[in-house]
Short mmCIF file of C-alpha atoms in Angstrom, two decimals:
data_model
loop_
_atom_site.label_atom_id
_atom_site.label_comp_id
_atom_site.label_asym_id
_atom_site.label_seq_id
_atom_site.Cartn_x
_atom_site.Cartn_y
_atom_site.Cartn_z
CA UNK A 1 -2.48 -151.69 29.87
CA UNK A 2 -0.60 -150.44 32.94
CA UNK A 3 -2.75 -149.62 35.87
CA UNK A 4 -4.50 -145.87 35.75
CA UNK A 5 -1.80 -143.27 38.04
CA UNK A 6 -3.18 -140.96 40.80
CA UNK A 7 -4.92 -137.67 39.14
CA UNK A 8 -3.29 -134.49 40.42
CA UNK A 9 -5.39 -132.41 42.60
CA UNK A 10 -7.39 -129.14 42.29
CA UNK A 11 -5.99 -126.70 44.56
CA UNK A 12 -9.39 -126.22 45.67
CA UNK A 13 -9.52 -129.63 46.97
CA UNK A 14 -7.03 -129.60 49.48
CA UNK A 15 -6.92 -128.16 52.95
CA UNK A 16 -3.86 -127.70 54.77
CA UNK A 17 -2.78 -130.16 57.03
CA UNK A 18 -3.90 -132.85 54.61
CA UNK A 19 -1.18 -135.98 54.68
CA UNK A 20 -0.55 -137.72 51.80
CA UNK A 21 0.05 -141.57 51.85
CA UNK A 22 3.18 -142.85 53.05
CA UNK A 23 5.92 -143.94 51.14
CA UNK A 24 8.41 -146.96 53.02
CA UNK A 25 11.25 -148.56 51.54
CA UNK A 26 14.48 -150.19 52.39
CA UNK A 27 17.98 -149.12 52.33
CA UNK A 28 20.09 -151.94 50.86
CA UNK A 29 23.24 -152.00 48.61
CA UNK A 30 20.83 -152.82 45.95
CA UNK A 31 19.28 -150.16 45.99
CA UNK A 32 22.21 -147.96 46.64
CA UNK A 33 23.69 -149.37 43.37
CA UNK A 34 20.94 -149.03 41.08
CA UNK A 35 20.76 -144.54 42.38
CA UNK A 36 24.11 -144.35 42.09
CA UNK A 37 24.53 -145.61 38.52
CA UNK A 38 21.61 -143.86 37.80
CA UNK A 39 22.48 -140.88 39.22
CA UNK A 40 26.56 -140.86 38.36
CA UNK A 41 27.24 -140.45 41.79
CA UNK A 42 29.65 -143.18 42.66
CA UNK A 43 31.34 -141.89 45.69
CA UNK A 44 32.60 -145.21 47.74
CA UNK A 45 30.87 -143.79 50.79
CA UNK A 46 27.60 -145.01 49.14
CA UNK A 47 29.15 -147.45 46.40
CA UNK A 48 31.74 -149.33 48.10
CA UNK A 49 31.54 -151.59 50.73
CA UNK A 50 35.38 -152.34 51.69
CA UNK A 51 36.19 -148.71 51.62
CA UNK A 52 33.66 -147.89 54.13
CA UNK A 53 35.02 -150.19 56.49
CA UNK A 54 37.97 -149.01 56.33
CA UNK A 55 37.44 -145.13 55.86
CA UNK A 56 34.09 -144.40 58.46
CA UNK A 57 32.82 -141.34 57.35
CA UNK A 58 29.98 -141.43 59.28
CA UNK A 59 31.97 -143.77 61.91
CA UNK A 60 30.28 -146.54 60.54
CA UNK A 61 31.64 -149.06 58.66
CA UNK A 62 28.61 -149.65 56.30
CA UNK A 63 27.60 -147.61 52.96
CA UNK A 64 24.95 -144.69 53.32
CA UNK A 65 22.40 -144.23 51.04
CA UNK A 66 22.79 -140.94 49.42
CA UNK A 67 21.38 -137.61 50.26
CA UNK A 68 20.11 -137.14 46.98
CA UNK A 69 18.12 -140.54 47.15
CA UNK A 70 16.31 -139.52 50.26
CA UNK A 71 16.04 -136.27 48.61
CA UNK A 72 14.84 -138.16 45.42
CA UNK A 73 12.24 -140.29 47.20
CA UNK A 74 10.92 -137.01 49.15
CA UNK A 75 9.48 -135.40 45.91
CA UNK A 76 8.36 -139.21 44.93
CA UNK A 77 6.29 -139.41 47.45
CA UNK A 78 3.96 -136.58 45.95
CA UNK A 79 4.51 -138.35 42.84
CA UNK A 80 3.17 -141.68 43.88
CA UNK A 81 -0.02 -139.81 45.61
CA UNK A 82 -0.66 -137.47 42.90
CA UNK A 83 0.80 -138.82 40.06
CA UNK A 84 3.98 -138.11 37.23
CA UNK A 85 1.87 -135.11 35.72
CA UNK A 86 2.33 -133.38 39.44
CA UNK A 87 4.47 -130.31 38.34
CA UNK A 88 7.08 -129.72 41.65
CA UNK A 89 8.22 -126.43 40.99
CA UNK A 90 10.91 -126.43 44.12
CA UNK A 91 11.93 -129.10 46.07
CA UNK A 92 14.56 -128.00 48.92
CA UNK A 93 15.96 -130.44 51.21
CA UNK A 94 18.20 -131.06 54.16
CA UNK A 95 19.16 -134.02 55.53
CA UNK A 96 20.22 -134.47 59.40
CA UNK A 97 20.92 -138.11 59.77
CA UNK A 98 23.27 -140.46 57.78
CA UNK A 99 21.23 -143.49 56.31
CA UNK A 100 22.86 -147.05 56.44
CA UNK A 101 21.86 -150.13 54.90
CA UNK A 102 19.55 -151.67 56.91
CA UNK A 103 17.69 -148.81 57.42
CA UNK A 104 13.55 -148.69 56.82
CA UNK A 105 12.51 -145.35 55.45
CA UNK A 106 9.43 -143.80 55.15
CA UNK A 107 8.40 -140.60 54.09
CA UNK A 108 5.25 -138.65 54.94
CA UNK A 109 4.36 -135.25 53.30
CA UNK A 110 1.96 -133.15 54.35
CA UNK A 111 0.11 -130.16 52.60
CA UNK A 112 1.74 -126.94 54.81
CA UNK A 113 0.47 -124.03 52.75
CA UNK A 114 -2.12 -122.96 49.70
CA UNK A 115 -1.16 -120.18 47.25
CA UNK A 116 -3.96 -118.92 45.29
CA UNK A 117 -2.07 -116.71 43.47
CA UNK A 118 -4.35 -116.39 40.52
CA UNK A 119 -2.82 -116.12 36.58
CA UNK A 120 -1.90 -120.22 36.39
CA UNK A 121 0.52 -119.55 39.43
CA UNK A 122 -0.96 -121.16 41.58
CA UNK A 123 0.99 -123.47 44.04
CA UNK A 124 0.83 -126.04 47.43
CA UNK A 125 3.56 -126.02 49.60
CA UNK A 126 3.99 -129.30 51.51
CA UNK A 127 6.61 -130.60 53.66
CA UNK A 128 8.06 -134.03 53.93
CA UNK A 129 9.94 -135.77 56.35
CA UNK A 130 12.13 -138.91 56.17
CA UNK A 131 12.12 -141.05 59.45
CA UNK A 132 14.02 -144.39 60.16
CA UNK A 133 12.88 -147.22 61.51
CA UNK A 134 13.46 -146.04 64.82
CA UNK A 135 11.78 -142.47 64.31
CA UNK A 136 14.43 -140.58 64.12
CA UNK A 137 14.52 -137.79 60.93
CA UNK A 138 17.07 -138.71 58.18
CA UNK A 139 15.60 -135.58 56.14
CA UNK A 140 12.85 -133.11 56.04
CA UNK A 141 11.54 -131.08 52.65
CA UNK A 142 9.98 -128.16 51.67
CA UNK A 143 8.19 -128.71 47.87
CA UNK A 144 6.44 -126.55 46.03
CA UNK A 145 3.79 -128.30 43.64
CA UNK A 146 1.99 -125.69 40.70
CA UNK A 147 -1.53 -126.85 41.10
CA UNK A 148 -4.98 -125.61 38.58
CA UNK A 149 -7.78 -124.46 40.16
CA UNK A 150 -11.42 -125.66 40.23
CA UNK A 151 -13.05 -123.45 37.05
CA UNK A 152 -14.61 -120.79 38.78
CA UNK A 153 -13.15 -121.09 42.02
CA UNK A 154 -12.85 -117.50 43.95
CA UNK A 155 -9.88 -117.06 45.66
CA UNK B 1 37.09 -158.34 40.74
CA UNK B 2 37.62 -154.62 42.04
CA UNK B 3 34.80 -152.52 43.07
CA UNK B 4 35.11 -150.38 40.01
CA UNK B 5 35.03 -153.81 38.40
CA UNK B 6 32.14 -154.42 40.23
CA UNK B 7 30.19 -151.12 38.83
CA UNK B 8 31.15 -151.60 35.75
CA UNK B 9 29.17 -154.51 35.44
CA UNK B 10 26.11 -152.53 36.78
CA UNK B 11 26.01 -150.25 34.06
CA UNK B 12 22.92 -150.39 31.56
CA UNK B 13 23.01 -146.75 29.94
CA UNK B 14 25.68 -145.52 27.32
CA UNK B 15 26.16 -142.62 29.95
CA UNK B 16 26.58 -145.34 32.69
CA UNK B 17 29.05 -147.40 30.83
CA UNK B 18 31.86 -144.50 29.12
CA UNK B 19 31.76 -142.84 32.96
CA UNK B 20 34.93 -143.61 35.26
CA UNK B 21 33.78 -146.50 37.85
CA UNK B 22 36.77 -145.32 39.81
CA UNK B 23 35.60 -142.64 42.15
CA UNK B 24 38.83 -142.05 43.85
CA UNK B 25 41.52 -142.37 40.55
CA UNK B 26 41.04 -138.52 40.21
CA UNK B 27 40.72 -137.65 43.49
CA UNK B 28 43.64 -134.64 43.42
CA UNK B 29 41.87 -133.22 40.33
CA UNK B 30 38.81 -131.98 42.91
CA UNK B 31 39.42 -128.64 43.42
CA UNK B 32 39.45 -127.58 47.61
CA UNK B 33 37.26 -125.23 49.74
CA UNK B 34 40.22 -123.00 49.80
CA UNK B 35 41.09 -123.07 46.09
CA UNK B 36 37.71 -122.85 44.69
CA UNK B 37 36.87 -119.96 42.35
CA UNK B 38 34.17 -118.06 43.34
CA UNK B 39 31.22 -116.30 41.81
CA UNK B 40 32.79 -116.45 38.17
CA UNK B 41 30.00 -118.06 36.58
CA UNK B 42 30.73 -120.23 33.07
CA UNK B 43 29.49 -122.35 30.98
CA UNK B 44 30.92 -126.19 31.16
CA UNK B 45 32.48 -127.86 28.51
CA UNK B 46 30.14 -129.48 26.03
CA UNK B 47 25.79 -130.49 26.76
CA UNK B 48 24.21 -133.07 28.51
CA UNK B 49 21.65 -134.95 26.15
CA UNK B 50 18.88 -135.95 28.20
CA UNK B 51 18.27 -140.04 26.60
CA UNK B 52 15.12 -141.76 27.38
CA UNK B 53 17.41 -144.72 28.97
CA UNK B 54 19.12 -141.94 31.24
CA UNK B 55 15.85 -140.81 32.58
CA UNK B 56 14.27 -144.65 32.82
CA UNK B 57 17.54 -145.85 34.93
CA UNK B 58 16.58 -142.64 37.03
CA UNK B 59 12.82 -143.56 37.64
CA UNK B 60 12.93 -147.10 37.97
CA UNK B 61 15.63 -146.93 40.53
CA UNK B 62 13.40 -145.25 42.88
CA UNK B 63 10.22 -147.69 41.89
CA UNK B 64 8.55 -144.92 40.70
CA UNK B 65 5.08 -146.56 39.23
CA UNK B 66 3.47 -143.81 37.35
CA UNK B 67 4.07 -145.49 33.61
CA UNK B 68 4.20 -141.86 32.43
CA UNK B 69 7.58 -142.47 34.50
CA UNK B 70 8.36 -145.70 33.67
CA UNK B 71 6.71 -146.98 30.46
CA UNK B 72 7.85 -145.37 27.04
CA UNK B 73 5.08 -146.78 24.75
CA UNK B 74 2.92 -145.50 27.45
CA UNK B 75 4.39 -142.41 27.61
CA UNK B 76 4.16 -141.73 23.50
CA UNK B 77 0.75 -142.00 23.94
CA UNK B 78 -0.06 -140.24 27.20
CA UNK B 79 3.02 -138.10 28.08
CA UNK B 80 2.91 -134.57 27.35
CA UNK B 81 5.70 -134.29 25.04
CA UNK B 82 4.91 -138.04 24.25
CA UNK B 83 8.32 -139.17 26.36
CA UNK B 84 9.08 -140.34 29.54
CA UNK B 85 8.81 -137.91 32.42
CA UNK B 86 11.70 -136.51 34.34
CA UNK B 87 12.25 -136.30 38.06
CA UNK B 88 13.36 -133.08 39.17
CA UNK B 89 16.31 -134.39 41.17
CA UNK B 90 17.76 -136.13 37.85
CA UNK B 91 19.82 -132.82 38.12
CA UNK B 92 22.17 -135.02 40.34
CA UNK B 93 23.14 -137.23 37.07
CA UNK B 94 23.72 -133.85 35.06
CA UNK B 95 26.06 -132.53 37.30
CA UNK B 96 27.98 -135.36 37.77
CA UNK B 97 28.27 -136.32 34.02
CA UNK B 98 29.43 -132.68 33.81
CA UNK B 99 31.86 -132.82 36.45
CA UNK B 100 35.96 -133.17 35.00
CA UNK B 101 38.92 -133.13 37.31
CA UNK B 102 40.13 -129.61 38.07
CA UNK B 103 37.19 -127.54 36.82
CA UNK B 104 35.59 -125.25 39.31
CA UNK B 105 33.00 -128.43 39.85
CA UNK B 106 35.28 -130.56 40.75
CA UNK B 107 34.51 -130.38 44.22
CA UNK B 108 31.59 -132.44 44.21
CA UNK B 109 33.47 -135.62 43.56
CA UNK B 110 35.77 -135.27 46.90
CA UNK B 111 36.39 -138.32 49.01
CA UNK B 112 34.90 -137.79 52.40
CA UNK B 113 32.45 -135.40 51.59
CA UNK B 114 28.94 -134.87 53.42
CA UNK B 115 25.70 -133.53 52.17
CA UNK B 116 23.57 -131.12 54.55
CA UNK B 117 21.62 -129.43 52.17
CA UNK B 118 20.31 -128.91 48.68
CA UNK B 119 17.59 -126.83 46.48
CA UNK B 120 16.31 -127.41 42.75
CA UNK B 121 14.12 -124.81 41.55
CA UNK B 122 12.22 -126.05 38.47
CA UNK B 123 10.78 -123.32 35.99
CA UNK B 124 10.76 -125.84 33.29
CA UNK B 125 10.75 -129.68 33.39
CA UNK B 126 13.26 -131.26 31.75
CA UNK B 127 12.26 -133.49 28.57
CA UNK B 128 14.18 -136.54 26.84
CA UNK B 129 15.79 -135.11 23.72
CA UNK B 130 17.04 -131.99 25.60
CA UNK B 131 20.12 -130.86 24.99
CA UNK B 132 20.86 -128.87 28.36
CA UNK B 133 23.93 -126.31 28.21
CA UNK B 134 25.50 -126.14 32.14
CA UNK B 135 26.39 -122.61 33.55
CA UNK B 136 27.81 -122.74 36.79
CA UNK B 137 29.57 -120.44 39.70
CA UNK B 138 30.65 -121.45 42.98
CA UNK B 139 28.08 -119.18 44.98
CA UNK B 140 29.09 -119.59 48.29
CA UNK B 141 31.37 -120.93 50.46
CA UNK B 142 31.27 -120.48 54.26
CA UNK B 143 31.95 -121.90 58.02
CA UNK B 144 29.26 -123.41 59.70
CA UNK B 145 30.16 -124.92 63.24
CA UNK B 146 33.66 -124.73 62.51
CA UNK B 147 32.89 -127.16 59.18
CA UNK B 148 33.58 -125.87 55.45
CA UNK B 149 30.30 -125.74 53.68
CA UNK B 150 30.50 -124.62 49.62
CA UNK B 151 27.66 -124.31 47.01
CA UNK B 152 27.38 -124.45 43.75
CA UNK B 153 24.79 -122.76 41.77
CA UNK B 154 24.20 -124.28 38.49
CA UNK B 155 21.78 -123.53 35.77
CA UNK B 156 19.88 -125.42 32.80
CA UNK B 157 19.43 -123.98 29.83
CA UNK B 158 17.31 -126.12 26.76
CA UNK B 159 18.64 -125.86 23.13
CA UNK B 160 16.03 -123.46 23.03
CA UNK B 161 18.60 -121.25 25.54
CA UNK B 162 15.27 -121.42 27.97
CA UNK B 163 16.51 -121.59 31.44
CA UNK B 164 14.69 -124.68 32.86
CA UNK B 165 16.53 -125.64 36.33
CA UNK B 166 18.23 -123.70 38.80
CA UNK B 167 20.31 -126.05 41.32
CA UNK B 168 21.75 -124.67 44.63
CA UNK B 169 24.33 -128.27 45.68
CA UNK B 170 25.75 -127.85 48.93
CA UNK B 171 28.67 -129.89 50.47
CA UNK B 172 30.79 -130.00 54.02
CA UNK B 173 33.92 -130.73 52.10
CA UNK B 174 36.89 -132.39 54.44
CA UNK B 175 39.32 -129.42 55.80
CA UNK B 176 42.22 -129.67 54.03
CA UNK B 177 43.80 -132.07 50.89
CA UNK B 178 45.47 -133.57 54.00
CA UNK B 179 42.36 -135.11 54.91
CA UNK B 180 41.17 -135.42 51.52
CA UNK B 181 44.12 -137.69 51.09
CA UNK B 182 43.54 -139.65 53.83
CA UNK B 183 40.28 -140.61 52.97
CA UNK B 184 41.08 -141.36 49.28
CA UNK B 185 43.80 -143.82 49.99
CA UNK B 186 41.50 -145.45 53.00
#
C-alpha cells in the first residue's frame, strides 16, 4: 500500500504568509530527457548536447532545462505539500534565468492571498519562486489553488 | 548513433515513439514572427487522446509521489474519476503533439527560441480518456526590449465540447529566418 499523500487544506486553515515545504532537485541530462519525452518538447537547446556546444543560445555550451519543467515543478511543489487532489486553478509563470545542468533547484511557495469568495469559489493565491544553487531566481509563480472551507466558517 | 537516434531509444509511450526525434528536420516549416497569422482562431487538425501512459511519463518525470499521480491501481480505487491525475502543465505535451510544420503553431518548434513567460488557466482538469479538440489563435505578438515576443492562445475542449484549459504560450522567437537558419544548421 503506497504511503498516505498530504490532505489538502481548509482555506480556513491557512494564514497568509504561510511557506510550504521546499522542493530541491537537480538539473541533469537525465532529467532533461525524461521532461522532454514526456512533454514532446525536444528542442536541442534542452535535448542535445553537441548542438549546444556548438549553437550557445544562452552562451553556454551546456543544455538548459526547460521553462516548462521549472514551470512544471513550481505547481509540484503545492502538489507534494498538499497533495494530487489540490485543484490549481491558474498557474502563471515567468522565468528570468536560463537553467543548466548542474544546476540545484529549489522551489519555495508561499501562501500570498485568501479568497473567500463564498459559492465553492473559493481560492489561495500563493507564489513560488525557483532559486539556484547560488540564490539567484530561475523563475517565480503566481498559482491559484480552489480550496473548501471549514463547514460553517464565516467569511 | 545520432541524437535523434539517441531519443528514439528514450521513448516509452506510443505518443513518444510515432513523434519526429529530429527537432530541427522541419525547421523551415515553423512559421516566423513576421508571417504569423494573427487572431484567426481554428481548430487543429485531428484530437489529442489523453492515455494513462502519456500522463504517467508526465508525472513520474517530475518525481511526483502522490500515487493518485503515479500509481494506476491506486488511482482506480482512490482517484476521482478512478484514473491517474493530470498535471496542469501536461498542456506542454498537447501542444506539441499538435504542432505540424507550417500551421499557425508552428512557431513553437523554432530553433533558438527562448521562453519568458507562460499562463494555464484550468476550469476543468484534464482526465485520461479525454479526447481534447485544440482551438488556437496567435493572440499577440509584440516588441519587448527590441526582442520579438508572440503568444499563442490555445483552448481545450473535452468530447463533451466543455472548455477545460485555456493556455496563454509565450516565446522570444529569433529575428529573422536568417537567424533561424543559423541556429538550425549549428
Amino acid at each position: 500500500m503506497p504511503a498516505a499523500a498530504p490532505a489538502v487544506p481548509f482555506l480556513d486553515d491557512l494564514q497568509t504568509g504561510n511557506m510550504l515545504p521546499g522542493l530541491t532537485y537537480e538539473v541533469n541530462q537525465d532529467l532533461i530527457d525524461a521532461y522532454g519525452m514526456a512533454s514532446l518538447d525536444l528542442n536541442p537547446v534542452h535535448m542535445d548536447p553537441a548542438w549546444c556546444e556548438r549553437a550557445r543560445v544562452f552562451g553556454m555550451p551546456v543544455p538548459v532545462a526547460h521553462g516548462m519543467m521549472s514551470m512544471s515543478f513550481m505547481a509540484s511543489a503545492v502538489y507534494r505539500a498538499w497533495g494530487a487532489l489540490a485543484e490549481i486553478t491558474r498557474v502563471e509563470s515567468k522565468f528570468t534565468k536560463p537553467c543548466p545542468i548542474g544546476s540545484i533547484v529549489t522551489v519555495r511557495a508561499m501562501v500570498r492571498d485568501l479568497h473567500p469568495l463564498g459559492d465553492g469559489e473559493d481560492y489561495a493565491t500563493l507564489t513560488v519562486e525557483a532559486t539556484d544553487q547560488s540564490d539567484s531566481v530561475i523563475g517565480v509563480s503566481e498559482i491559484d489553488v480552489r480550496l473548501r472551507r471549514r463547514p460553517g466558517a464565516k467569511p | 548513433m545520432t541524437n535523434a537516434e539517441r531519443l528514439a531509444t528514450l521513448a516509452t509511450t506510443r505518443k513518444q515513439r510515432e513523434f519526429d526525434h529530429d527537432f530541427l528536420a522541419s525547421w523551415e516549416g515553423c512559421i516566423t514572427w513576421e508571417d504569423a497569422p494573427m487572431r484567426q482562431p481554428a481548430v487543429l487538425p485531428g484530437e489529442f487522446v489523453v492515455e494513462e501512459e502519456d500522463v504517467l511519463a508526465y508525472n513520474r518525470a517530475l518525481g511526483e509521489t502522490d500515487p493518485l499521480f503515479i500509481d494506476p491501481e491506486y488511482a482506480r480505487n482512490f482517484a476521482p474519476g478512478g484514473t491517474v491525475l493530470v498535471h496542469p502543465v501536461f498542456v506542454t505535451a498537447i501542444a506539441f503533439w499538435m504542432t505540424r510544420p507550417g500551421n499557425a503553431l508552428s512557431w513553437i518548434k523554432t530553433p533558438g527560441a527562448r521562453n519568458p513567460f507562460q499562463h494555464v488557466r484550468v476550469r476543468e482538469r484534464i482526465a485520461v480518456g479525454d479526447r481534447l479538440t485544440v482551438i488556437h489563435e496567435n493572440s499577440d505578438r509584440f516588441i519587448r526590449r527590441g526582442k520579438p515576443y508572440i503568444t499563442a492562445h490555445i483552448t481545450l475542449r473535452d468530447q463533451r465540447g466543455v472548455e477545460k484549459v485555456e493556455f496563454w504560450g509565450t516565446l522570444i522567437l529569433p529575428p529573422t529566418r536568417d537567424d533561424v537558419r543559423r541556429f538550425a544548421t549549428a
